[in-house]
XYZ file of C-alpha atoms in Angstrom:
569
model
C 333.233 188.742 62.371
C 329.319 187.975 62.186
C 327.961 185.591 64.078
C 327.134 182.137 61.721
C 323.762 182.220 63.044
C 323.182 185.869 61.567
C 324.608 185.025 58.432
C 322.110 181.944 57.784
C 319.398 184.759 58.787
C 320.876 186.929 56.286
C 321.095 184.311 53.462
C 317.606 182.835 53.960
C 315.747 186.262 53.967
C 315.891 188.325 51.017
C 315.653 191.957 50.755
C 311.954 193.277 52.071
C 310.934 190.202 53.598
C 309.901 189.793 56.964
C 312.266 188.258 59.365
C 312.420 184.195 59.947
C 311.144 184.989 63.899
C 308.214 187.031 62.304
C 307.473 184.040 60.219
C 307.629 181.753 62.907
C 305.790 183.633 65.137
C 303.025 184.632 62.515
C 302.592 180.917 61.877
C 302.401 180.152 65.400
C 299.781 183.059 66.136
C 297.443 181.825 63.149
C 297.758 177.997 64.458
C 297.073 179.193 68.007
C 294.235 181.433 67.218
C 292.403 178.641 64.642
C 292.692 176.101 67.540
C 290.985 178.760 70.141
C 288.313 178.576 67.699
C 287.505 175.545 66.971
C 287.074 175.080 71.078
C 285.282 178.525 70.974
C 282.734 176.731 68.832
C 282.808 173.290 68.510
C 283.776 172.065 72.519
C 281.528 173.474 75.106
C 283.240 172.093 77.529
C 286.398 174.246 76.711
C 284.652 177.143 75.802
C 283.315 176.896 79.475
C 286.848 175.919 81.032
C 288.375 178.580 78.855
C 285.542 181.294 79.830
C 285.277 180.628 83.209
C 288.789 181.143 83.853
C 289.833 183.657 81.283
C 291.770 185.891 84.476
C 294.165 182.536 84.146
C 294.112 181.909 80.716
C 295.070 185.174 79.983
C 297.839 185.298 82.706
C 299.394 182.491 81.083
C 299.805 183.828 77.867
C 301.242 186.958 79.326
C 303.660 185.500 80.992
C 304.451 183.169 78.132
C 305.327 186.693 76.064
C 306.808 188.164 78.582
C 309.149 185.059 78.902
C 309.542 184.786 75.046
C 310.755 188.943 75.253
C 313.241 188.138 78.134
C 314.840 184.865 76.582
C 315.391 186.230 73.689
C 316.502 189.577 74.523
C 320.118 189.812 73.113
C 322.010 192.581 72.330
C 322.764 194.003 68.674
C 319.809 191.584 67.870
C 316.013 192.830 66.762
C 313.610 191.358 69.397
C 312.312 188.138 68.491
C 308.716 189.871 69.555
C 307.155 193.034 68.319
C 304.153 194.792 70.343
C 301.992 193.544 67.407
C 302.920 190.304 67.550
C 302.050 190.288 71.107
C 298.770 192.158 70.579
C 298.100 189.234 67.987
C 298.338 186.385 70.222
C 296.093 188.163 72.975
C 293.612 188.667 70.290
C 293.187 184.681 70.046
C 291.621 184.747 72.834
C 289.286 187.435 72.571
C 285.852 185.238 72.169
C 286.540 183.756 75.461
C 287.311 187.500 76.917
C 283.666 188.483 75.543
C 282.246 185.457 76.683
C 283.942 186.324 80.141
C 282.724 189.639 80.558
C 279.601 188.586 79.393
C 279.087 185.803 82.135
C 280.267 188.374 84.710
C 277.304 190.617 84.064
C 274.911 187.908 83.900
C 276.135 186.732 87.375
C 275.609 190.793 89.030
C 272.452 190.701 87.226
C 270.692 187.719 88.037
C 271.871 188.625 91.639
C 270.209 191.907 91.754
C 267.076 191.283 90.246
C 266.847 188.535 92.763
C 267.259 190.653 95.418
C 265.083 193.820 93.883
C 262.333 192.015 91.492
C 260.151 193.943 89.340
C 257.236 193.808 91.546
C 256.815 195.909 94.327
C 257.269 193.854 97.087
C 259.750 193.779 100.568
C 262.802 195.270 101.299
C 265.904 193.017 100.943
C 267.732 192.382 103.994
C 271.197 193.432 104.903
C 272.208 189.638 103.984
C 270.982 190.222 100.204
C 272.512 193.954 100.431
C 275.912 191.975 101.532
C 275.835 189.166 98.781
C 275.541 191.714 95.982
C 278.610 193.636 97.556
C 280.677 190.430 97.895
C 279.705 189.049 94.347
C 280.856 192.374 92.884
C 284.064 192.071 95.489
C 284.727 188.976 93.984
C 284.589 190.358 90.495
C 287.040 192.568 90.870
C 289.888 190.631 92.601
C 289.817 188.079 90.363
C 290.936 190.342 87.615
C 292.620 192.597 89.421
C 296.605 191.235 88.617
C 295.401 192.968 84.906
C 294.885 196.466 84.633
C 293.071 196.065 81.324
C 290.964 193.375 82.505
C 290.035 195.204 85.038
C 288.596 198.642 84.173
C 286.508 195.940 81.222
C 285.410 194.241 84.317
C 284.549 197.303 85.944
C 282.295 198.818 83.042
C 280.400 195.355 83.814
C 279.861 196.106 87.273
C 279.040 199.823 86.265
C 276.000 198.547 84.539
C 275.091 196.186 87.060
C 275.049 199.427 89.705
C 273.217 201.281 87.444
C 270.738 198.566 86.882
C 270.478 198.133 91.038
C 269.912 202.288 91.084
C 266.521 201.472 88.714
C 265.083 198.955 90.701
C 265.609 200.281 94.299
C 264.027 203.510 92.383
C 261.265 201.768 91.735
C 261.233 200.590 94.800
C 260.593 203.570 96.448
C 257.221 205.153 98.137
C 256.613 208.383 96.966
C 252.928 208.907 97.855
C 251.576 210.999 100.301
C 252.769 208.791 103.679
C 256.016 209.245 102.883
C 256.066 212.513 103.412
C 254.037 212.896 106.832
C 255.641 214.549 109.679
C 253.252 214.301 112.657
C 252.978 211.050 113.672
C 255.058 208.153 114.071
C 257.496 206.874 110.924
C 255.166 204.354 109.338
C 255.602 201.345 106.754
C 256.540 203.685 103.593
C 258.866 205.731 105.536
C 260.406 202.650 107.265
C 260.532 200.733 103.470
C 262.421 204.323 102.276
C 264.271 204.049 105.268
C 265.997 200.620 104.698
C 266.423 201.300 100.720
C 268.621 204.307 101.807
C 270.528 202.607 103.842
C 271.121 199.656 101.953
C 272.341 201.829 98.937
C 274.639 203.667 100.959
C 275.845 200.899 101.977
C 276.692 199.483 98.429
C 277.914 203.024 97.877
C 280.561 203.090 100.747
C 281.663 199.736 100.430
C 282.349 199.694 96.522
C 284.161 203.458 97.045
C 286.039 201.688 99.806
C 286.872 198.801 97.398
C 288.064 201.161 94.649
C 289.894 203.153 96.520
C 293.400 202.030 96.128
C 293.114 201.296 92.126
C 294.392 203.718 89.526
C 292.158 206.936 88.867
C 291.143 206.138 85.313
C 289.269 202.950 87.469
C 287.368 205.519 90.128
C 286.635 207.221 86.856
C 284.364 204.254 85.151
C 282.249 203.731 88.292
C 281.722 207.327 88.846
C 278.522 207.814 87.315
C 277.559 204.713 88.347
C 278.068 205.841 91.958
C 276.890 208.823 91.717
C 273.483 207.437 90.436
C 273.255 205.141 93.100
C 274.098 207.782 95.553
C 271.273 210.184 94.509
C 268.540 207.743 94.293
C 269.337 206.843 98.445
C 269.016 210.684 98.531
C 265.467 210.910 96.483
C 264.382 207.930 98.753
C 264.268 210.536 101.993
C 264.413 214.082 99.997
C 260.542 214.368 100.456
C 260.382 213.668 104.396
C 263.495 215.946 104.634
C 261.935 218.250 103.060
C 258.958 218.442 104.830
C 260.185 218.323 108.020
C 262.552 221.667 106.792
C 258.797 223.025 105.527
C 257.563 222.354 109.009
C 260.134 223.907 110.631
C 260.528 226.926 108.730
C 256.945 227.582 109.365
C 257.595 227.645 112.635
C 260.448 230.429 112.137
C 257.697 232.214 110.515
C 255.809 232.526 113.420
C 258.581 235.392 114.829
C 256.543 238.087 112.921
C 252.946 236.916 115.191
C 255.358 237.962 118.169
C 255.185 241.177 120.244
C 258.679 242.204 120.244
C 258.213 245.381 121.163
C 256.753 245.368 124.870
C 258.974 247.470 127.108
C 259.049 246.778 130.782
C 261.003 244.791 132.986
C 258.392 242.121 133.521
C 258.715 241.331 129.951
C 262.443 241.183 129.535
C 262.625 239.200 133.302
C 259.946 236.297 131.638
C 261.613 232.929 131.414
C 259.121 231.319 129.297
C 260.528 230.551 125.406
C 258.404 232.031 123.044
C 255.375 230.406 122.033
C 256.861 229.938 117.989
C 260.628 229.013 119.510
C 258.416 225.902 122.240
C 256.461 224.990 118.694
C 260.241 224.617 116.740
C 262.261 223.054 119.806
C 258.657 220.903 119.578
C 258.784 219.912 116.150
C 262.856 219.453 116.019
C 262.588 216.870 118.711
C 259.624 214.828 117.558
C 262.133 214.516 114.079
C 264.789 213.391 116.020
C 262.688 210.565 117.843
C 260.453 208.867 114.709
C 262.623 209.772 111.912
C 266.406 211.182 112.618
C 267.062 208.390 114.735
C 266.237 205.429 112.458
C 268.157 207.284 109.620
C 271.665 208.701 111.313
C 274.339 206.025 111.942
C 275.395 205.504 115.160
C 278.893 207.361 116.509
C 280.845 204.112 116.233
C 279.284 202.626 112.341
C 281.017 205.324 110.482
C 284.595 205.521 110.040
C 286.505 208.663 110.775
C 286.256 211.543 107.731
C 283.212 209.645 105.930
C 279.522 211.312 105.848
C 276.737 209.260 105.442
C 273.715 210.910 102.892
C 271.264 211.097 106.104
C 274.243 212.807 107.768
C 274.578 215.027 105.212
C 271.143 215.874 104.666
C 270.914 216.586 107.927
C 273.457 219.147 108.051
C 272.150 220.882 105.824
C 269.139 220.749 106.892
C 270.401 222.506 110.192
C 272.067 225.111 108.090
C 269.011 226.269 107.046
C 266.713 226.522 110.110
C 270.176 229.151 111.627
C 270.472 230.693 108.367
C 266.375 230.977 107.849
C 266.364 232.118 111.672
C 268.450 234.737 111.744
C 267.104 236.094 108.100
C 263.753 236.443 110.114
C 264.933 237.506 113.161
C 266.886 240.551 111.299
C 262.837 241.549 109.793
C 261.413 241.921 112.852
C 260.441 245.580 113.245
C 260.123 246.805 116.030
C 262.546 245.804 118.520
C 262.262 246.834 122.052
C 265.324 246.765 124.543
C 263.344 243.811 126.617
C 262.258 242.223 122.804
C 266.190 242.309 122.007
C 266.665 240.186 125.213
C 263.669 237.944 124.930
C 265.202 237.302 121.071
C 268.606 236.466 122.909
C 267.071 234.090 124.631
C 265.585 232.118 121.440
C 268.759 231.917 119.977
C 270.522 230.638 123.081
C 267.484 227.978 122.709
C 267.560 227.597 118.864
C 271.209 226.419 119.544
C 270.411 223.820 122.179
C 267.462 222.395 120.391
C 269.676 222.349 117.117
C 272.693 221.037 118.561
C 271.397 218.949 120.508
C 268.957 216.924 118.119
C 270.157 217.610 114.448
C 273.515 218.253 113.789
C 276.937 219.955 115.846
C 276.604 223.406 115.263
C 280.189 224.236 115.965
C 280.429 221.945 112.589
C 277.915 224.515 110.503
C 280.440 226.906 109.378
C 279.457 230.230 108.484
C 275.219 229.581 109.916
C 276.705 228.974 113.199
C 279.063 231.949 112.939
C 276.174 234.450 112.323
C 274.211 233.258 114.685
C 276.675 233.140 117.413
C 277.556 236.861 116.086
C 273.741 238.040 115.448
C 273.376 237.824 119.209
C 275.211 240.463 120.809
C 275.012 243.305 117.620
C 271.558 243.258 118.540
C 272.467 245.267 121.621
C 274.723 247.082 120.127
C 274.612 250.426 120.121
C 274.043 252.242 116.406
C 277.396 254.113 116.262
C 278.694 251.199 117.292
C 277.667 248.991 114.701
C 280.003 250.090 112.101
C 283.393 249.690 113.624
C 282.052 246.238 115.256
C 284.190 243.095 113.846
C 281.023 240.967 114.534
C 279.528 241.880 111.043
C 282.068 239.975 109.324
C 280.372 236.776 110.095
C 277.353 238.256 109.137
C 275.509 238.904 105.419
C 275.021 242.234 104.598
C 271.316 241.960 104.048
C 270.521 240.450 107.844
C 272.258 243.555 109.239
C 270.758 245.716 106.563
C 267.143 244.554 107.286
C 267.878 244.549 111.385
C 269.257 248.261 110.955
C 265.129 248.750 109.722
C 264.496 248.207 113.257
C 266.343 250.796 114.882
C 265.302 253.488 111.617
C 262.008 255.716 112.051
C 258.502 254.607 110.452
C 258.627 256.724 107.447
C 261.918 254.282 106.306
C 260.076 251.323 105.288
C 261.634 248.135 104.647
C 261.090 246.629 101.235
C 258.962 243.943 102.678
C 256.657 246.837 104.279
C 257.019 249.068 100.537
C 256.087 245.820 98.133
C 253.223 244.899 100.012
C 254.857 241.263 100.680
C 254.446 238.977 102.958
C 257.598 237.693 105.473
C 256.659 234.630 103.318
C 256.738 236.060 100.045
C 259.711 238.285 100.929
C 261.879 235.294 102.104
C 260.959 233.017 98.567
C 262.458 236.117 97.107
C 265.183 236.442 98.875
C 266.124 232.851 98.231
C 266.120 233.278 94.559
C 268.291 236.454 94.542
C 272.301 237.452 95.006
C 273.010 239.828 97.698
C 273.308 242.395 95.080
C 269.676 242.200 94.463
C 268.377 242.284 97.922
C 270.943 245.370 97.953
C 268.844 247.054 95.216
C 265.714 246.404 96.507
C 266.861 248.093 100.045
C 268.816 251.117 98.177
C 265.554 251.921 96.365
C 263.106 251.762 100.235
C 266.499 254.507 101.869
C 265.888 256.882 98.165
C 262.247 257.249 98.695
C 263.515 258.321 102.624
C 265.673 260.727 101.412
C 263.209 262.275 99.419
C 260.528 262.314 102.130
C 262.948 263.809 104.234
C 263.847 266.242 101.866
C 260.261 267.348 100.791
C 259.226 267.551 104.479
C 262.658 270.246 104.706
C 264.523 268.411 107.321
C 268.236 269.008 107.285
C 269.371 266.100 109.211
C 268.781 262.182 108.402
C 268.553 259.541 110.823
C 271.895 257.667 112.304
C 270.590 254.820 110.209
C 270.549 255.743 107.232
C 274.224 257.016 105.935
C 274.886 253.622 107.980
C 272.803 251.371 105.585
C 274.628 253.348 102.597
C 278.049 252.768 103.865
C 277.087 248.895 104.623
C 275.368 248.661 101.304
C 278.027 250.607 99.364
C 280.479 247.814 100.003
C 278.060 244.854 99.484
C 279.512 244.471 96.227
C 283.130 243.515 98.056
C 281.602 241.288 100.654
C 281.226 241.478 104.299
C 281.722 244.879 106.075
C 285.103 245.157 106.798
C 286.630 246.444 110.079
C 287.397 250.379 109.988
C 291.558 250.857 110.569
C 290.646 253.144 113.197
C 288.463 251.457 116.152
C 286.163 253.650 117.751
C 285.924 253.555 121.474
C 282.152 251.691 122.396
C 279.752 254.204 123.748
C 278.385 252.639 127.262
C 274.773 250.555 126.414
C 271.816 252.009 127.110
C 271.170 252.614 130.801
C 267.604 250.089 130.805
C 269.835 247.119 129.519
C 272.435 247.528 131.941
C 270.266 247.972 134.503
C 268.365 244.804 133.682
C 271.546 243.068 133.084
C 272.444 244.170 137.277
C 268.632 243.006 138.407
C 269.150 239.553 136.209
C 272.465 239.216 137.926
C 271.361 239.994 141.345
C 267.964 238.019 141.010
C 270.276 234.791 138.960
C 272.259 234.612 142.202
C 269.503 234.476 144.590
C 267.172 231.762 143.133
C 269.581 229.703 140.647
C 270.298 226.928 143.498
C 265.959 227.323 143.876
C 266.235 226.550 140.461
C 268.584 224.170 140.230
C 266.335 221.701 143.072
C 263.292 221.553 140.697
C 264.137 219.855 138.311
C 266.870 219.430 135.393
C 264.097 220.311 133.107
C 263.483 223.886 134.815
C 267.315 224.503 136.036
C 268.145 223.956 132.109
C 265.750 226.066 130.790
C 266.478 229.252 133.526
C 270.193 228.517 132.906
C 270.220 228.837 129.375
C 268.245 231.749 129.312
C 270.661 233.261 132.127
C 273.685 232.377 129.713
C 271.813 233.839 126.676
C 271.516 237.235 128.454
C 274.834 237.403 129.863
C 276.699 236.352 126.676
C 274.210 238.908 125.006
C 275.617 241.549 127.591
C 279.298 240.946 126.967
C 280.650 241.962 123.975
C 284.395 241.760 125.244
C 284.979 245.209 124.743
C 282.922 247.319 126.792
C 285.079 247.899 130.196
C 283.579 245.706 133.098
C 284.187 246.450 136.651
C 284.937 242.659 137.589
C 288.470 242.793 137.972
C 290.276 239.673 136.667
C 291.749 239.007 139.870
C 288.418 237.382 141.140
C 287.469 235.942 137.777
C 288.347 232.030 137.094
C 289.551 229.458 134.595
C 286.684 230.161 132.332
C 288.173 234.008 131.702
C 290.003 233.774 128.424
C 293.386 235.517 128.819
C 292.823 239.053 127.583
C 289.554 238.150 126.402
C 288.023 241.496 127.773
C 290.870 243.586 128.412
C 291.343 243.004 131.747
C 287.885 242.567 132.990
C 286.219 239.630 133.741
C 282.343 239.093 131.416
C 279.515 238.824 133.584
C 278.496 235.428 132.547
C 281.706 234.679 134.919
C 279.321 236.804 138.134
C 277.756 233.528 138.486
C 281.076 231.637 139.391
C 282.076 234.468 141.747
């Protein structure tokens, strides 16, 4: 039997009409929205109470629909409220939602323009830096029971960030002081200094703050962000880049070097060479005026985060290894005592790097060649191919080092084009491995053909080498042969200097070691440089294991202890 109440539905709505709740509810909407209004326009004291707290208001008429659904949810019966009808009674309100979003702006505006005014004047302090973080913090949990409220709030604050990225912008010294190097940091840099700071702070803190809404609200802040993240970077780009200019210069310097002096006296000289004193120089006057003011200390930074300094700087060691060993592949020639002499700069371009820029164990595939660059240097030619130390390495650096073991009439293309190691390097930096790969193929042709028209049958060890290593360039690294090839013993000068540095290490390292830290550092590393140069951890050593200690990797050399254990035994 139908319920009485359904019936008097039935008998007071006629076919096509809308239902008596509809009706009701219509009414109600219409009366409801006329009244918001009237206060809209006529009270200002409501429309303030009303704007003001529109996060409330707006709670309160959710939860009044979201009552009205529940009450009157009954089954076999049409809800008493449709999604439109709910959408209607929202929209009521929608001048003081305008007006809202609206004031919210104004309040992140006026806040950063008085913190960053349109004249060029001081740096805000961290205070001002804070109060614009903790006006947009409050923003965003006052809203943040709504999800649609929320992103609307968030576009706000979007503009707000974006209008904080102009001014520090403007902010910014670009002239020539901000880019000096040689002297102390002074006001610009200092100015540029703060302003990068104080942005990634704003940065970190509103990621941070973000962080646990949905995606969709990371997504309207993004560009916002990311604006505000790249003008901190253009506030220190220049000096960075300068100081990479500097250093690079200094790399340059290899090719003024005589690397080609034979004699004991030169490969037994402790003294860094004059270009590698002028970097380690240069890295550590950085690290005093400028590094130092810019990289957060170890305890300001949580775990997993990277500041913009940080990661400018990393990349900015990246370089100097990569642009190091690129150089240190061109030089040409290469003497057995040059070989050790260029051991000995890397063991110090790794101090002076790790030590004042960035961890190099943290540099990835730089560190990797570098730490692998070493010890094919003394490898022997047939040696080179079956070595698994070229996987770390690009084919062009062992290309271009292989120059240096190939006769005169192979030139390099830096010697064929008439280029600069300057020129040759901008090059390089603009082309693929497959171009520098072309370039090289066309410098072993014109060999061939010299060797050829002079009626020589036989070519030199180098140069099938540089074809195999170039044929695969288009695949990647060289990859290890499936069938390793037993190491031919090292040239008897370099073993017998490696004996003589051993012998002489043991006699005068605790001489050494009384001077001074400065002196017993410097002999120590260069020691270590040789010795790790020496040991490939294959060649057979006649150390037995038995008198080796702790430091002797199990099966790390087959057996045999490296000599940069002699000085432990």
């Amino acid at each position: 039997m139908m319920p009485l109440y359904l019936s008097l539905l039935l008998m007071l709505s006629q076919e096509g009409d809308l239902m008596l709740t509809e009706r009701v509810w219509d009414a109600l909407v219409k009366s409801f929205a006329s009244q918001m209004k009237s206060g809209f326009t006529a009270s200002s004291f409501v429309k303030e109470i009303f704007t003001v707290g529109y996060p409330k208001l707006l709670t309160m008429i959710e939860n009044l629909l979201e009552r009205i659904s529940r009450d009157t949810d009954v089954k076999g019966i049409p809800p008493a409220l449709t999604s439109d009808g709910k959408e209607q009674m929202v929209a009521a309100i929608e001048n003081f939602q305008t007006a809202f979003l609206a004031l919210c702006l104004s309040r992140l505006t006026d806040l950063v323009n008085s913190v960053f005014p349109m004249s060029r004047g001081s740096v805000p302090s961290k205070e001002h830096i804070s109060r614009i973080i903790s006006r947009i913090q409050e923003e965003i949990e006052a809203v943040q029971l709504d999800a649609h409220l929320t992103l609307r709030v968030l576009r706000e604050i979007s503009k707000a960030l974006l209008l904080l990225a102009e001014r520090a912008e403007y902010q910014i010294s670009t002239g020539p002081e901000a880019r000096q190097i040689t002297g102390a940091a002074n006001p610009a840099q200092l100015k540029n200094f703060m302003l990068c700071q104080h942005l990634q702070e704003v940065h970190t803190r509103i990621t941070s703050m973000i962080t646990g809404l949905p995606t969709v609200a990371a997504d309207v802040l993004s560009a916002a962000l990311g604006t505000l993240y790249g003008v901190a970077g253009d506030s220190v780009t220049s000096l960075f880049q300068a100081m990479l200019d500097r250093l690079e210069s200094c790399i340059l310097q290899i090719h003024e070097q005589n690397f080609s002096t034979l004699g004991l006296d030169a490969a037994m000289d402790n003294n860094a060479s004059p270009y590698m004193e002028e970097l380690q120089k240069s890295i550590l006057h950085f690290r005093t005026e400028f590094l130092s003011r810019l990289l957060p200390s170890s305890g300001a930074v949580s775990v997993g985060t990277e500041t913009i300094c940080t990661r400018l700087v990393r990349s900015m060691a990246s370089r100097v290894l990569t642009f190091f060993i690129r150089h240190a592949a061109l030089v040409r020639p290469l003497s057995e005592s040059g070989k050790l002499r260029m051991a000995r700069d890397m063991a110090e371009l790794e101090l002076a790097v790790g030590q004042n820029l960035f961890p190099v164990e943290q540099l990835g595939a730089p560190y990797r060649a570098l730490r692998a660059f070493r010890p094919v240097i003394f490898l022997d030619t047939s040696q080179l191919e079956s070595s698994p130390l070229l996987q770390d390495l690009p084919p062009s650096v062992i290309l271009h080092h292989l120059y240096s073991r190939a006769p005169d009439d192979l030139q390099s293309p830096l010697q064929r084009n008439k280029l600069t190691p300057l020129q040759y390097s901008l090059w390089m930096d603009s082309q693929g491995e497959d171009q520098i790969w072309k370039g090289i193929k066309t410098t072993l042709d014109d060999y061939a053909a010299k060797v050829r028209a002079r009626g020589d049958k036989e070519f030199s060890p180098v140069y099938p080498l540089m074809l195999k290593v170039g044929s695969v360039n288009g695949a990647g690294l060289m990859t290890k042969t499936s069938s390793m090839v037993k190491p031919k013993a090292r040239p008897t000068f370099i073993l017998l200097v490696g004996c003589i540095m051993c012998i002489w290490m043991s006699l005068k390292l605790d001489g050494f070691a009384h001077k001074g830290s400065g002196s017993g550092k410097h002999v120590n590393g260069f020691i270590d440089a040789v010795l790790d140069a020496l040991c490939t951890c294959r060649t057979v050593r006649k150390i037995p294991v038995a008198q080796s200690n702790d430091r002797c990797k199990p099966g790390g050399c087959e057996g045999f202890c490296c000599p940069g254990q002699i000085r432990k035994h």
